[in-house]
Coordinates of N, CA and C in Angstrom, one line a residue:
X1 N -5.2 -6.6 -16.7 CA -6.4 -5.8 -16.6 C -7.1 -6.1 -15.3
X2 N -7.6 -5.1 -14.7 CA -8.3 -5.2 -13.4 C -9.8 -5.2 -13.6
X3 N -10.4 -6.2 -13.0 CA -11.9 -6.3 -13.1 C -12.4 -5.8 -11.8
X4 N -13.3 -4.8 -11.8 CA -13.8 -4.2 -10.5 C -14.4 -5.2 -9.6
X5 N -14.9 -6.3 -10.1 CA -15.6 -7.3 -9.2 C -14.5 -8.3 -8.6
X6 N -13.3 -8.1 -9.0 CA -12.2 -9.0 -8.6 C -11.9 -8.8 -7.1
X7 N -11.6 -9.9 -6.4 CA -11.2 -9.8 -5.0 C -9.7 -10.2 -4.9
X8 N -9.1 -9.6 -3.9 CA -7.7 -9.9 -3.6 C -7.6 -10.6 -2.2
X9 N -6.8 -11.6 -2.1 CA -6.7 -12.4 -0.9 C -6.0 -11.5 0.2
X10 N -6.3 -11.6 1.4 CA -5.7 -10.9 2.5 C -4.2 -11.1 2.5
X11 N -3.8 -12.4 2.3 CA -2.4 -12.7 2.4 C -1.6 -12.0 1.3
X12 N -2.2 -11.9 0.1 CA -1.5 -11.3 -1.0 C -1.4 -9.8 -0.8
X13 N -2.5 -9.2 -0.3 CA -2.5 -7.7 0.0 C -1.5 -7.4 1.1
X14 N -1.4 -8.2 2.1 CA -0.5 -8.0 3.2 C 1.0 -8.1 2.7
X15 N 1.2 -9.1 1.8 CA 2.5 -9.2 1.2 C 2.9 -8.0 0.3
X16 N 1.9 -7.5 -0.4 CA 2.1 -6.4 -1.3 C 2.4 -5.1 -0.4
X17 N 1.7 -4.9 0.7 CA 1.9 -3.8 1.5 C 3.3 -3.8 2.2
X18 N 3.7 -5.0 2.6 CA 5.0 -5.2 3.2 C 6.1 -4.9 2.2
X19 N 6.0 -5.4 1.0 CA 6.9 -5.2 -0.1 C 7.0 -3.7 -0.4
X20 N 5.9 -3.1 -0.5 CA 5.8 -1.7 -0.8 C 6.5 -0.8 0.2
X21 N 6.3 -1.2 1.5 CA 7.0 -0.5 2.6 C 8.5 -0.7 2.5
X22 N 9.0 -1.8 2.2 CA 10.4 -2.1 2.0 C 11.0 -1.3 0.9
X23 N 10.3 -1.2 -0.2 CA 10.8 -0.4 -1.4 C 10.9 1.0 -1.0
X24 N 9.9 1.6 -0.4 CA 9.9 3.0 0.0 C 11.0 3.3 1.0
X25 N 11.2 2.4 2.0 CA 12.3 2.6 3.0 C 13.7 2.5 2.4
X26 N 13.8 1.7 1.3 CA 15.2 1.5 0.8 C 15.5 2.4 -0.4
X27 N 14.5 3.1 -0.9 CA 14.7 4.0 -2.1 C 15.3 5.3 -1.6
X28 N 16.5 5.7 -2.1 CA 17.2 6.9 -1.6 C 16.4 8.2 -1.6
X29 N 15.6 8.4 -2.7 CA 14.8 9.6 -2.8 C 13.8 9.7 -1.6
X30 N 13.1 8.6 -1.4 CA 12.0 8.6 -0.4 C 12.7 8.6 1.0
X31 N 13.7 7.9 1.1 CA 14.4 7.7 2.4 C 15.0 9.1 2.9
X32 N 15.5 9.9 2.0 CA 16.1 11.2 2.4 C 15.1 12.3 2.5
X33 N 13.9 12.2 1.8 CA 13.1 13.4 1.7 C 11.7 13.2 2.3
X34 N 11.3 12.0 2.7 CA 10.0 11.8 3.2 C 10.0 11.4 4.7
X35 N 8.9 11.6 5.3 CA 8.7 11.1 6.7 C 8.1 9.7 6.5
X36 N 9.0 8.7 6.5 CA 8.6 7.3 6.2 C 7.7 6.8 7.3
X37 N 7.7 7.4 8.5 CA 6.9 6.9 9.6 C 5.4 7.1 9.3
X38 N 5.1 8.2 8.6 CA 3.7 8.4 8.1 C 3.2 7.3 7.2
X39 N 4.0 6.9 6.3 CA 3.7 5.9 5.3 C 3.6 4.6 6.1
X40 N 4.5 4.3 7.0 CA 4.5 3.1 7.8 C 3.2 3.0 8.6
X41 N 2.8 4.1 9.1 CA 1.5 4.2 9.9 C 0.3 3.9 9.1
X42 N 0.3 4.4 7.9 CA -0.8 4.1 6.9 C -0.8 2.6 6.6
X43 N 0.3 2.1 6.3 CA 0.4 0.6 6.0 C 0.0 -0.2 7.2
X44 N 0.5 0.1 8.3 CA 0.1 -0.7 9.5 C -1.4 -0.6 9.8
X45 N -1.9 0.6 9.7 CA -3.4 0.8 10.0 C -4.2 -0.1 9.0
X46 N -3.8 0.0 7.7 CA -4.5 -0.8 6.7 C -4.4 -2.3 6.9
X47 N -3.2 -2.7 7.4 CA -3.0 -4.1 7.7 C -4.0 -4.6 8.8
X48 N -4.1 -3.8 9.8 CA -5.0 -4.1 10.9 C -6.5 -4.0 10.5
X49 N -6.8 -3.2 9.5 CA -8.2 -3.0 9.1 C -8.7 -4.1 8.3
X50 N -7.9 -4.9 7.7 CA -8.3 -6.0 6.8 C -8.8 -7.1 7.7
X51 N -10.1 -7.3 7.8 CA -10.6 -8.3 8.7 C -11.0 -9.6 8.0
X52 N -11.4 -9.4 6.7 CA -11.9 -10.6 6.0 C -10.8 -11.3 5.3
X53 N -11.1 -12.4 4.7 CA -10.1 -13.2 3.9 C -9.7 -12.6 2.6
X54 N -10.5 -11.7 2.1 CA -10.2 -11.0 0.9 C -10.8 -9.6 0.9
X55 N -10.3 -8.7 0.0 CA -10.8 -7.4 -0.1 C -11.1 -7.1 -1.6
X56 N -12.0 -6.2 -1.8 CA -12.4 -5.9 -3.2 C -11.3 -5.1 -3.9
X57 N -11.5 -5.0 -5.2 CA -10.6 -4.2 -6.0 C -10.7 -2.7 -5.5
X58 N -11.9 -2.2 -5.2 CA -12.0 -0.8 -4.8 C -11.3 -0.6 -3.5
X59 N -11.5 -1.5 -2.5 CA -10.8 -1.4 -1.2 C -9.3 -1.3 -1.4
X60 N -8.8 -2.2 -2.3 CA -7.3 -2.2 -2.5 C -6.9 -0.9 -3.2
X61 N -7.7 -0.4 -4.1 CA -7.4 0.9 -4.8 C -7.3 2.0 -3.8
X62 N -8.2 2.0 -2.8 CA -8.2 3.1 -1.8 C -7.0 3.0 -0.9
X63 N -6.6 1.8 -0.5 CA -5.4 1.6 0.3 C -4.1 2.2 -0.5
X64 N -4.0 1.8 -1.7 CA -2.9 2.3 -2.5 C -3.0 3.8 -2.7
X65 N -4.2 4.3 -2.9 CA -4.3 5.7 -3.0 C -3.8 6.5 -1.8
X66 N -4.1 6.0 -0.6 CA -3.6 6.7 0.6 C -2.1 6.7 0.6
X67 N -1.5 5.6 0.2 CA 0.0 5.5 0.2 C 0.6 6.4 -0.8
X68 N 0.0 6.4 -2.0 CA 0.5 7.3 -3.1 C 0.3 8.8 -2.7
X69 N -0.8 9.1 -2.1 CA -1.0 10.5 -1.6 C 0.1 10.9 -0.6
X70 N 0.4 10.0 0.3 CA 1.4 10.3 1.3 C 2.8 10.5 0.6
X71 N 3.0 9.7 -0.4 CA 4.3 9.8 -1.2 C 4.4 11.2 -1.9
X72 N 3.3 11.6 -2.4 CA 3.3 12.9 -3.1 C 3.7 12.8 -4.5
X73 N 4.9 12.2 -4.8 CA 5.4 12.1 -6.2 C 6.0 10.7 -6.3
X74 N 5.7 10.0 -7.3 CA 6.2 8.6 -7.5 C 7.3 8.6 -8.5
X75 N 8.5 8.1 -8.2 CA 9.6 8.1 -9.1 C 10.1 6.6 -9.4
X76 N 9.5 5.7 -8.8 CA 9.9 4.3 -9.0 C 8.9 3.5 -9.8

């Protein structure tokens, strides 16, 4: 269960984003039919934008929302 007041450490969020990027790049559906550079750009921009030691639940949800929007359809 996610608690809206919860904070996520910068290190954990960066690890999640890197893992997410690897999964997208290695999945055949996404690799063959998506412009992965757009998703990589979103992930890179978000990694640079995290300046504090932690981010809020809502900030994390917005980051994931941008990535899912770029994916269009999630099959994994």
